[in-house]
PDB file of C-alpha atoms in Angstrom:
ATOM      1  CA  MET A   1      33.368-252.041  55.566  1.00 54.00           C
ATOM      2  CA  ILE A   2      31.489-249.078  54.080  1.00 68.00           C
ATOM      3  CA  PRO A   3      33.200-247.890  50.848  1.00 64.00           C
ATOM      4  CA  SER A   4      32.287-244.183  51.151  1.00 86.00           C
ATOM      5  CA  PHE A   5      33.704-243.914  54.686  1.00 94.00           C
ATOM      6  CA  VAL A   6      37.417-243.200  55.239  1.00 95.00           C
ATOM      7  CA  GLU A   7      39.428-245.132  57.820  1.00 96.00           C
ATOM      8  CA  ALA A   8      40.182-242.331  60.262  1.00 98.00           C
ATOM      9  CA  ALA A   9      43.198-244.015  61.879  1.00 97.00           C
ATOM     10  CA  ARG A  10      44.964-243.969  58.488  1.00 97.00           C
ATOM     11  CA  LEU A  11      44.636-240.215  58.028  1.00 97.00           C
ATOM     12  CA  PRO A  12      48.024-238.441  58.043  1.00 97.00           C
ATOM     13  CA  GLN A  13      48.776-235.949  60.788  1.00 97.00           C
ATOM     14  CA  THR A  14      48.830-232.300  59.735  1.00 97.00           C
ATOM     15  CA  ASP A  15      52.452-231.314  59.179  1.00 95.00           C
ATOM     16  CA  ARG A  16      54.266-228.003  59.582  1.00 94.00           C
ATOM     17  CA  ASP A  17      53.604-226.790  56.030  1.00 93.00           C
ATOM     18  CA  GLN A  18      49.914-227.699  56.138  1.00 96.00           C
ATOM     19  CA  ALA A  19      49.449-226.145  59.581  1.00 97.00           C
ATOM     20  CA  ALA A  20      50.426-222.626  58.494  1.00 95.00           C
ATOM     21  CA  PRO A  21      47.525-221.970  56.041  1.00 97.00           C
ATOM     22  CA  ILE A  22      45.065-223.688  58.397  1.00 97.00           C
ATOM     23  CA  SER A  23      46.222-221.447  61.240  1.00 97.00           C
ATOM     24  CA  ASP A  24      46.104-218.339  59.048  1.00 96.00           C
ATOM     25  CA  ALA A  25      42.546-219.142  57.967  1.00 97.00           C
ATOM     26  CA  GLU A  26      41.414-219.783  61.520  1.00 98.00           C
ATOM     27  CA  GLY A  27      43.010-216.552  62.708  1.00 97.00           C
ATOM     28  CA  ARG A  28      41.140-214.602  60.024  1.00 97.00           C
ATOM     29  CA  ALA A  29      37.845-216.290  60.917  1.00 97.00           C
ATOM     30  CA  THR A  30      38.356-215.523  64.607  1.00 98.00           C
ATOM     31  CA  LEU A  31      39.242-211.894  63.908  1.00 98.00           C
ATOM     32  CA  ALA A  32      36.115-211.500  61.788  1.00 97.00           C
ATOM     33  CA  LEU A  33      34.040-212.679  64.733  1.00 98.00           C
ATOM     34  CA  LEU A  34      35.918-210.552  67.261  1.00 98.00           C
ATOM     35  CA  GLY A  35      35.345-207.517  65.073  1.00 97.00           C
ATOM     36  CA  GLU A  36      31.578-207.947  65.475  1.00 97.00           C
ATOM     37  CA  LEU A  37      31.607-207.871  69.298  1.00 98.00           C
ATOM     38  CA  ARG A  38      29.923-204.954  71.032  1.00 97.00           C
ATOM     39  CA  HIS A  39      30.110-203.418  74.509  1.00 96.00           C
ATOM     40  CA  ASP A  40      27.521-205.724  76.070  1.00 97.00           C
ATOM     41  CA  ASP A  41      29.180-208.878  74.722  1.00 98.00           C
ATOM     42  CA  TRP A  42      32.339-208.796  76.821  1.00 98.00           C
ATOM     43  CA  ALA A  43      30.771-209.902  80.114  1.00 98.00           C
ATOM     44  CA  ARG A  44      28.681-212.706  78.611  1.00 98.00           C
ATOM     45  CA  PRO A  45      29.404-216.200  80.027  1.00 98.00           C
ATOM     46  CA  THR A  46      30.938-218.832  77.757  1.00 98.00           C
ATOM     47  CA  ASP A  47      30.982-222.627  77.708  1.00 96.00           C
ATOM     48  CA  CYS A  48      34.350-222.370  79.484  1.00 95.00           C
ATOM     49  CA  VAL A  49      32.794-222.207  82.940  1.00 90.00           C
ATOM     50  CA  GLU A  50      35.254-219.815  84.614  1.00 93.00           C
ATOM     51  CA  TRP A  51      35.560-217.453  81.629  1.00 98.00           C
ATOM     52  CA  ASP A  52      33.416-214.718  80.195  1.00 98.00           C
ATOM     53  CA  VAL A  53      34.010-213.400  76.668  1.00 98.00           C
ATOM     54  CA  ARG A  54      36.672-210.867  77.700  1.00 98.00           C
ATOM     55  CA  THR A  55      38.528-213.465  79.767  1.00 98.00           C
ATOM     56  CA  LEU A  56      38.451-215.991  76.939  1.00 98.00           C
ATOM     57  CA  VAL A  57      39.911-213.457  74.510  1.00 98.00           C
ATOM     58  CA  SER A  58      42.650-212.645  77.030  1.00 98.00           C
ATOM     59  CA  HIS A  59      43.523-216.364  76.987  1.00 98.00           C
ATOM     60  CA  LEU A  60      43.807-216.229  73.197  1.00 98.00           C
ATOM     61  CA  VAL A  61      46.192-213.283  73.463  1.00 98.00           C
ATOM     62  CA  GLY A  62      48.199-215.103  76.125  1.00 98.00           C
ATOM     63  CA  GLN A  63      48.408-218.156  73.879  1.00 98.00           C
ATOM     64  CA  CYS A  64      49.897-216.026  71.114  1.00 98.00           C
ATOM     65  CA  GLU A  65      52.477-214.613  73.512  1.00 98.00           C
ATOM     66  CA  ASP A  66      53.436-218.116  74.633  1.00 97.00           C
ATOM     67  CA  ASN A  67      53.892-219.168  71.014  1.00 97.00           C
ATOM     68  CA  ILE A  68      56.129-216.201  70.237  1.00 97.00           C
ATOM     69  CA  HIS A  69      58.233-216.175  73.416  1.00 96.00           C
ATOM     70  CA  LEU A  70      59.175-219.514  74.965  1.00 94.00           C
ATOM     71  CA  ARG A  71      60.442-217.690  78.063  1.00 96.00           C
ATOM     72  CA  THR A  72      56.965-216.246  78.594  1.00 97.00           C
ATOM     73  CA  MET A  73      55.501-219.748  78.397  1.00 96.00           C
ATOM     74  CA  MET A  74      58.011-221.093  80.921  1.00 95.00           C
ATOM     75  CA  ARG A  75      57.443-218.158  83.294  1.00 98.00           C
ATOM     76  CA  ARG A  76      53.714-218.773  83.279  1.00 98.00           C
ATOM     77  CA  GLN A  77      54.169-222.474  83.924  1.00 95.00           C
ATOM     78  CA  LEU A  78      56.350-221.793  86.969  1.00 97.00           C
ATOM     79  CA  THR A  79      54.119-218.972  88.237  1.00 98.00           C
ATOM     80  CA  GLY A  80      51.031-221.099  87.798  1.00 97.00           C
ATOM     81  CA  ARG A  81      52.405-223.855  90.025  1.00 95.00           C
ATOM     82  CA  ARG A  82      53.122-221.356  92.812  1.00 97.00           C
ATOM     83  CA  ARG A  83      50.026-219.177  92.445  1.00 98.00           C
ATOM     84  CA  TYR A  84      47.448-221.900  91.796  1.00 97.00           C
ATOM     85  CA  PRO A  85      48.611-225.086  93.564  1.00 96.00           C
ATOM     86  CA  GLY A  86      45.075-226.508  93.556  1.00 95.00           C
ATOM     87  CA  LYS A  87      44.697-226.411  89.781  1.00 95.00           C
ATOM     88  CA  ILE A  88      46.019-228.906  87.259  1.00 94.00           C
ATOM     89  CA  ALA A  89      49.114-227.620  85.440  1.00 93.00           C
ATOM     90  CA  LEU A  90      47.316-226.562  82.250  1.00 94.00           C
ATOM     91  CA  ASP A  91      44.561-224.683  84.079  1.00 95.00           C
ATOM     92  CA  ALA A  92      47.127-222.943  86.312  1.00 97.00           C
ATOM     93  CA  HIS A  93      49.097-221.836  83.241  1.00 96.00           C
ATOM     94  CA  MET A  94      45.978-220.418  81.589  1.00 97.00           C
ATOM     95  CA  ALA A  95      44.997-218.640  84.806  1.00 98.00           C
ATOM     96  CA  VAL A  96      48.320-216.791  84.707  1.00 98.00           C
ATOM     97  CA  GLN A  97      47.710-215.854  81.058  1.00 98.00           C
ATOM     98  CA  ILE A  98      44.456-214.254  82.159  1.00 98.00           C
ATOM     99  CA  ASP A  99      46.030-212.575  85.195  1.00 98.00           C
ATOM    100  CA  ASP A 100      48.588-210.948  82.897  1.00 98.00           C
ATOM    101  CA  HIS A 101      45.778-209.223  80.957  1.00 98.00           C
ATOM    102  CA  ALA A 102      43.323-208.587  83.790  1.00 97.00           C
ATOM    103  CA  THR A 103      43.171-204.803  83.333  1.00 97.00           C
ATOM    104  CA  GLU A 104      42.769-204.676  79.543  1.00 98.00           C
ATOM    105  CA  THR A 105      39.493-203.925  77.810  1.00 98.00           C
ATOM    106  CA  GLY A 106      37.921-206.232  75.274  1.00 98.00           C
ATOM    107  CA  PRO A 107      38.639-203.981  72.262  1.00 98.00           C
ATOM    108  CA  ALA A 108      42.284-203.603  73.348  1.00 98.00           C
ATOM    109  CA  LEU A 109      42.603-207.393  73.530  1.00 98.00           C
ATOM    110  CA  VAL A 110      41.186-207.719  70.019  1.00 98.00           C
ATOM    111  CA  GLU A 111      43.839-205.305  68.745  1.00 98.00           C
ATOM    112  CA  GLU A 112      46.525-207.355  70.471  1.00 98.00           C
ATOM    113  CA  PHE A 113      45.212-210.593  69.015  1.00 98.00           C
ATOM    114  CA  ALA A 114      45.163-209.080  65.517  1.00 98.00           C
ATOM    115  CA  ARG A 115      48.789-208.040  65.911  1.00 98.00           C
ATOM    116  CA  LEU A 116      50.077-211.204  67.599  1.00 98.00           C
ATOM    117  CA  TRP A 117      48.332-214.117  65.888  1.00 97.00           C
ATOM    118  CA  PRO A 118      50.256-213.857  62.572  1.00 97.00           C
ATOM    119  CA  ARG A 119      53.499-213.609  64.553  1.00 98.00           C
ATOM    120  CA  ALA A 120      52.515-216.661  66.594  1.00 98.00           C
ATOM    121  CA  VAL A 121      51.873-218.688  63.433  1.00 97.00           C
ATOM    122  CA  ARG A 122      55.277-217.716  62.033  1.00 97.00           C
ATOM    123  CA  ALA A 123      56.993-218.507  65.332  1.00 97.00           C
ATOM    124  CA  ARG A 124      55.479-221.999  65.422  1.00 97.00           C
ATOM    125  CA  LEU A 125      56.553-222.584  61.833  1.00 95.00           C
ATOM    126  CA  ARG A 126      60.156-221.675  62.685  1.00 96.00           C
ATOM    127  CA  ARG A 127      60.568-224.080  65.593  1.00 96.00           C
ATOM    128  CA  PRO A 128      63.372-226.512  64.634  1.00 96.00           C
ATOM    129  CA  SER A 129      62.757-230.187  63.956  1.00 95.00           C
ATOM    130  CA  THR A 130      64.875-231.230  66.936  1.00 96.00           C
ATOM    131  CA  LEU A 131      62.565-229.275  69.268  1.00 95.00           C
ATOM    132  CA  ARG A 132      59.445-230.529  67.514  1.00 96.00           C
ATOM    133  CA  ARG A 133      60.368-234.144  68.241  1.00 96.00           C
ATOM    134  CA  VAL A 134      60.665-233.551  71.994  1.00 96.00           C
ATOM    135  CA  THR A 135      57.684-234.915  73.961  1.00 96.00           C
ATOM    136  CA  ILE A 136      56.097-232.937  76.781  1.00 92.00           C
ATOM    137  CA  ASP A 137      53.454-233.395  79.450  1.00 88.00           C
ATOM    138  CA  SER A 138      50.173-231.934  78.230  1.00 84.00           C
ATOM    139  CA  GLY A 139      49.287-230.730  81.728  1.00 81.00           C
ATOM    140  CA  ILE A 140      46.056-232.765  81.653  1.00 84.00           C
ATOM    141  CA  PRO A 141      45.954-235.752  84.042  1.00 83.00           C
ATOM    142  CA  GLY A 142      45.610-239.108  82.281  1.00 83.00           C
ATOM    143  CA  THR A 143      46.726-237.728  78.922  1.00 86.00           C
ATOM    144  CA  PRO A 144      49.909-239.162  77.361  1.00 89.00           C
ATOM    145  CA  ARG A 145      52.901-237.009  76.552  1.00 93.00           C
ATOM    146  CA  MET A 146      52.809-235.360  73.139  1.00 95.00           C
ATOM    147  CA  PRO A 147      55.492-234.208  70.677  1.00 96.00           C
ATOM    148  CA  ILE A 148      55.924-230.429  70.583  1.00 96.00           C
ATOM    149  CA  GLY A 149      55.340-230.565  66.821  1.00 96.00           C
ATOM    150  CA  TYR A 150      51.869-232.014  67.406  1.00 97.00           C
ATOM    151  CA  LEU A 151      51.102-229.236  69.886  1.00 96.00           C
ATOM    152  CA  LEU A 152      52.251-226.568  67.417  1.00 97.00           C
ATOM    153  CA  ASP A 153      50.651-227.940  64.249  1.00 97.00           C
ATOM    154  CA  VAL A 154      47.466-229.590  65.506  1.00 98.00           C
ATOM    155  CA  ILE A 155      46.459-228.518  69.014  1.00 97.00           C
ATOM    156  CA  TYR A 156      46.936-224.739  68.769  1.00 97.00           C
ATOM    157  CA  PRO A 157      44.759-224.297  65.633  1.00 97.00           C
ATOM    158  CA  ARG A 158      42.222-226.711  67.147  1.00 98.00           C
ATOM    159  CA  ASP A 159      42.136-224.760  70.410  1.00 97.00           C
ATOM    160  CA  LEU A 160      41.487-221.465  68.619  1.00 98.00           C
ATOM    161  CA  TRP A 161      38.801-223.090  66.469  1.00 98.00           C
ATOM    162  CA  MET A 162      36.909-224.395  69.500  1.00 98.00           C
ATOM    163  CA  HIS A 163      37.182-221.047  71.265  1.00 98.00           C
ATOM    164  CA  ARG A 164      35.746-219.346  68.188  1.00 98.00           C
ATOM    165  CA  VAL A 165      32.785-221.684  68.537  1.00 98.00           C
ATOM    166  CA  ASP A 166      32.593-220.758  72.240  1.00 98.00           C
ATOM    167  CA  LEU A 167      32.570-217.039  71.400  1.00 98.00           C
ATOM    168  CA  ALA A 168      29.953-217.422  68.675  1.00 98.00           C
ATOM    169  CA  ARG A 169      27.648-219.345  70.987  1.00 97.00           C
ATOM    170  CA  ALA A 170      28.155-216.898  73.858  1.00 98.00           C
ATOM    171  CA  THR A 171      27.317-213.868  71.731  1.00 98.00           C
ATOM    172  CA  GLY A 172      24.671-215.315  69.431  1.00 97.00           C
ATOM    173  CA  ARG A 173      26.790-214.969  66.291  1.00 97.00           C
ATOM    174  CA  PRO A 174      26.690-217.543  63.473  1.00 95.00           C
ATOM    175  CA  ILE A 175      29.542-220.049  63.226  1.00 94.00           C
ATOM    176  CA  THR A 176      31.051-219.682  59.770  1.00 91.00           C
ATOM    177  CA  THR A 177      32.811-222.725  58.328  1.00 91.00           C
ATOM    178  CA  GLY A 178      35.007-223.420  55.335  1.00 87.00           C
ATOM    179  CA  GLU A 179      37.679-225.769  54.058  1.00 92.00           C
ATOM    180  CA  HIS A 180      40.083-225.239  56.943  1.00 96.00           C
ATOM    181  CA  ASP A 181      37.321-226.114  59.424  1.00 97.00           C
ATOM    182  CA  ARG A 182      36.964-229.504  57.753  1.00 97.00           C
ATOM    183  CA  GLN A 183      40.710-230.062  58.034  1.00 97.00           C
ATOM    184  CA  ILE A 184      40.627-229.287  61.750  1.00 98.00           C
ATOM    185  CA  THR A 185      37.676-231.632  62.246  1.00 98.00           C
ATOM    186  CA  GLU A 186      39.510-234.370  60.338  1.00 98.00           C
ATOM    187  CA  GLN A 187      42.471-234.190  62.718  1.00 98.00           C
ATOM    188  CA  VAL A 188      40.139-234.449  65.715  1.00 98.00           C
ATOM    189  CA  ILE A 189      38.555-237.571  64.223  1.00 98.00           C
ATOM    190  CA  ARG A 190      42.006-238.998  63.512  1.00 98.00           C
ATOM    191  CA  ASP A 191      42.904-238.585  67.189  1.00 97.00           C
ATOM    192  CA  LEU A 192      39.597-240.144  68.173  1.00 98.00           C
ATOM    193  CA  ALA A 193      40.311-243.188  66.009  1.00 98.00           C
ATOM    194  CA  LEU A 194      43.859-243.615  67.317  1.00 96.00           C
ATOM    195  CA  THR A 195      42.625-243.849  70.915  1.00 94.00           C
ATOM    196  CA  TRP A 196      39.308-245.631  70.248  1.00 96.00           C
ATOM    197  CA  THR A 197      38.468-248.545  72.549  1.00 93.00           C
ATOM    198  CA  GLY A 198      34.784-249.025  71.783  1.00 94.00           C
ATOM    199  CA  PRO A 199      33.046-251.076  69.095  1.00 97.00           C
ATOM    200  CA  PRO A 200      33.879-250.037  65.521  1.00 97.00           C
ATOM    201  CA  ILE A 201      31.480-247.431  64.162  1.00 97.00           C
ATOM    202  CA  ALA A 202      30.826-245.472  60.988  1.00 97.00           C
ATOM    203  CA  LEU A 203      30.632-241.776  61.866  1.00 98.00           C
ATOM    204  CA  GLU A 204      28.940-239.299  59.544  1.00 97.00           C
ATOM    205  CA  LEU A 205      29.335-235.627  60.503  1.00 97.00           C
ATOM    206  CA  THR A 206      27.168-233.189  58.587  1.00 97.00           C
ATOM    207  CA  GLY A 207      27.787-229.599  57.548  1.00 95.00           C
ATOM    208  CA  PRO A 208      30.737-227.949  55.751  1.00 94.00           C
ATOM    209  CA  ALA A 209      33.166-229.067  58.486  1.00 95.00           C
ATOM    210  CA  GLY A 210      32.023-232.679  58.319  1.00 96.00           C
ATOM    211  CA  GLY A 211      32.841-235.925  56.574  1.00 96.00           C
ATOM    212  CA  SER A 212      32.394-239.704  56.832  1.00 97.00           C
ATOM    213  CA  TRP A 213      34.848-241.896  58.732  1.00 98.00           C
ATOM    214  CA  LEU A 214      35.302-245.406  60.059  1.00 97.00           C
ATOM    215  CA  ILE A 215      36.376-245.512  63.701  1.00 98.00           C
ATOM    216  CA  GLY A 216      37.851-248.728  65.085  1.00 96.00           C
ATOM    217  CA  THR A 217      38.812-251.989  63.396  1.00 93.00           C
ATOM    218  CA  GLY A 218      36.337-254.337  61.749  1.00 92.00           C
ATOM    219  CA  ASP A 219      32.802-254.082  60.461  1.00 93.00           C
ATOM    220  CA  PRO A 220      31.012-251.168  62.160  1.00 96.00           C
ATOM    221  CA  ALA A 221      28.397-251.909  64.792  1.00 96.00           C
ATOM    222  CA  GLY A 222      26.361-249.010  63.469  1.00 96.00           C
ATOM    223  CA  VAL A 223      26.275-245.781  61.484  1.00 97.00           C
ATOM    224  CA  VAL A 224      26.046-242.671  63.677  1.00 98.00           C
ATOM    225  CA  ARG A 225      25.219-239.204  62.341  1.00 98.00           C
ATOM    226  CA  ALA A 226      25.652-235.802  63.993  1.00 98.00           C
ATOM    227  CA  ASP A 227      26.276-232.164  63.153  1.00 97.00           C
ATOM    228  CA  ALA A 228      30.047-231.674  62.868  1.00 97.00           C
ATOM    229  CA  VAL A 229      30.359-228.584  65.096  1.00 97.00           C
ATOM    230  CA  ALA A 230      28.027-230.023  67.717  1.00 97.00           C
ATOM    231  CA  TYR A 231      29.977-233.272  67.839  1.00 98.00           C
ATOM    232  CA  MET A 232      33.285-231.430  68.166  1.00 98.00           C
ATOM    233  CA  ARG A 233      31.811-229.689  71.221  1.00 97.00           C
ATOM    234  CA  ALA A 234      30.799-233.068  72.608  1.00 97.00           C
ATOM    235  CA  LEU A 235      34.284-234.506  72.099  1.00 97.00           C
ATOM    236  CA  ALA A 236      35.679-231.475  73.937  1.00 97.00           C
ATOM    237  CA  GLY A 237      33.342-232.162  76.887  1.00 95.00           C
ATOM    238  CA  ARG A 238      31.164-229.107  76.222  1.00 95.00           C
ATOM    239  CA  ASP A 239      27.923-230.897  75.298  1.00 89.00           C
ATOM    240  CA  ASP A 240      26.890-234.196  76.881  1.00 86.00           C
ATOM    241  CA  ASP A 241      23.458-233.997  75.246  1.00 90.00           C
ATOM    242  CA  VAL A 242      24.571-233.708  71.618  1.00 95.00           C
ATOM    243  CA  ARG A 243      22.023-235.109  69.192  1.00 96.00           C
ATOM    244  CA  LEU A 244      23.375-238.371  67.776  1.00 97.00           C
ATOM    245  CA  GLU A 245      21.262-240.171  65.194  1.00 97.00           C
ATOM    246  CA  LEU A 246      21.695-243.927  64.906  1.00 97.00           C
ATOM    247  CA  VAL A 247      21.156-244.340  61.168  1.00 96.00           C
ATOM    248  CA  SER A 248      21.533-248.106  61.278  1.00 95.00           C
ATOM    249  CA  GLY A 249      22.964-250.858  63.441  1.00 96.00           C
ATOM    250  CA  ASP A 250      23.333-251.399  67.173  1.00 94.00           C
ATOM    251  CA  SER A 251      22.768-248.742  69.834  1.00 96.00           C
ATOM    252  CA  THR A 252      26.212-249.528  71.269  1.00 96.00           C
ATOM    253  CA  ALA A 253      27.600-247.485  68.363  1.00 96.00           C
ATOM    254  CA  SER A 254      25.849-244.272  69.374  1.00 96.00           C
ATOM    255  CA  ALA A 255      26.582-244.913  73.061  1.00 96.00           C
ATOM    256  CA  ALA A 256      30.296-245.237  72.318  1.00 96.00           C
ATOM    257  CA  ALA A 257      30.263-242.091  70.174  1.00 97.00           C
ATOM    258  CA  ARG A 258      28.580-240.149  72.996  1.00 96.00           C
ATOM    259  CA  GLN A 259      31.132-241.205  75.611  1.00 95.00           C
ATOM    260  CA  ALA A 260      34.200-240.359  73.512  1.00 96.00           C
ATOM    261  CA  ARG A 261      36.537-237.466  74.370  1.00 95.00           C
ATOM    262  CA  VAL A 262      39.477-235.855  72.551  1.00 96.00           C
ATOM    263  CA  VAL A 263      42.089-233.369  73.765  1.00 93.00           C
ATOM    264  CA  PHE A 264      41.329-229.813  72.664  1.00 93.00           C
TER     265      PHE A 264
END
């Protein structure tokens, strides 16, 4: 084992109290980016193939509304099944979110996000423990059911974080990172370790959002290094050509790291 690397599978899951400041920080970072957007940015394509910048922001607004009003979430799930029978459940739900905001301008959506995101964070925090323990279908084929608490505390901040990266890349803005970014990355790596089936590896992610972790059980087959934000994009399926450096060991380590995926 490598002493300076943390066993990722032993990391604790972010809980309700920890999730609130992480979500607040990510909301502020996203708003700072949204505030820089100009008229010619809204139609730019993003890494989310079907979405331009305006459409992606409408999804973020729709996500806030779903967090605040469970009836809105349920309505969109039911409407999505009827309106988009050819899409998987999650994609159909998001398509309805976007439909609901199809006529709004980019700046209007930014104002809505600024108003709704703090309310969404508070609403997630208030969900009772009995509800949080209930498991639900993620809407992604082949993905196991997840507790609602995990969705509220881990997935929603992660989703916004990745979409901020999408928006920054689409509009040529820098990706700012801080302490909360590292915490989000850590939870992604925890999930990676809990579902890992490849050879054990030592993973070193560079940059302010990075860290050093052991993935898998036993002595690592190799040490793999990558930029933290770039590797998060790879785990989300957004970059199959991410630069992975095999620092030492067997090439099976970097091959396994390249093939890995995590739910975002």
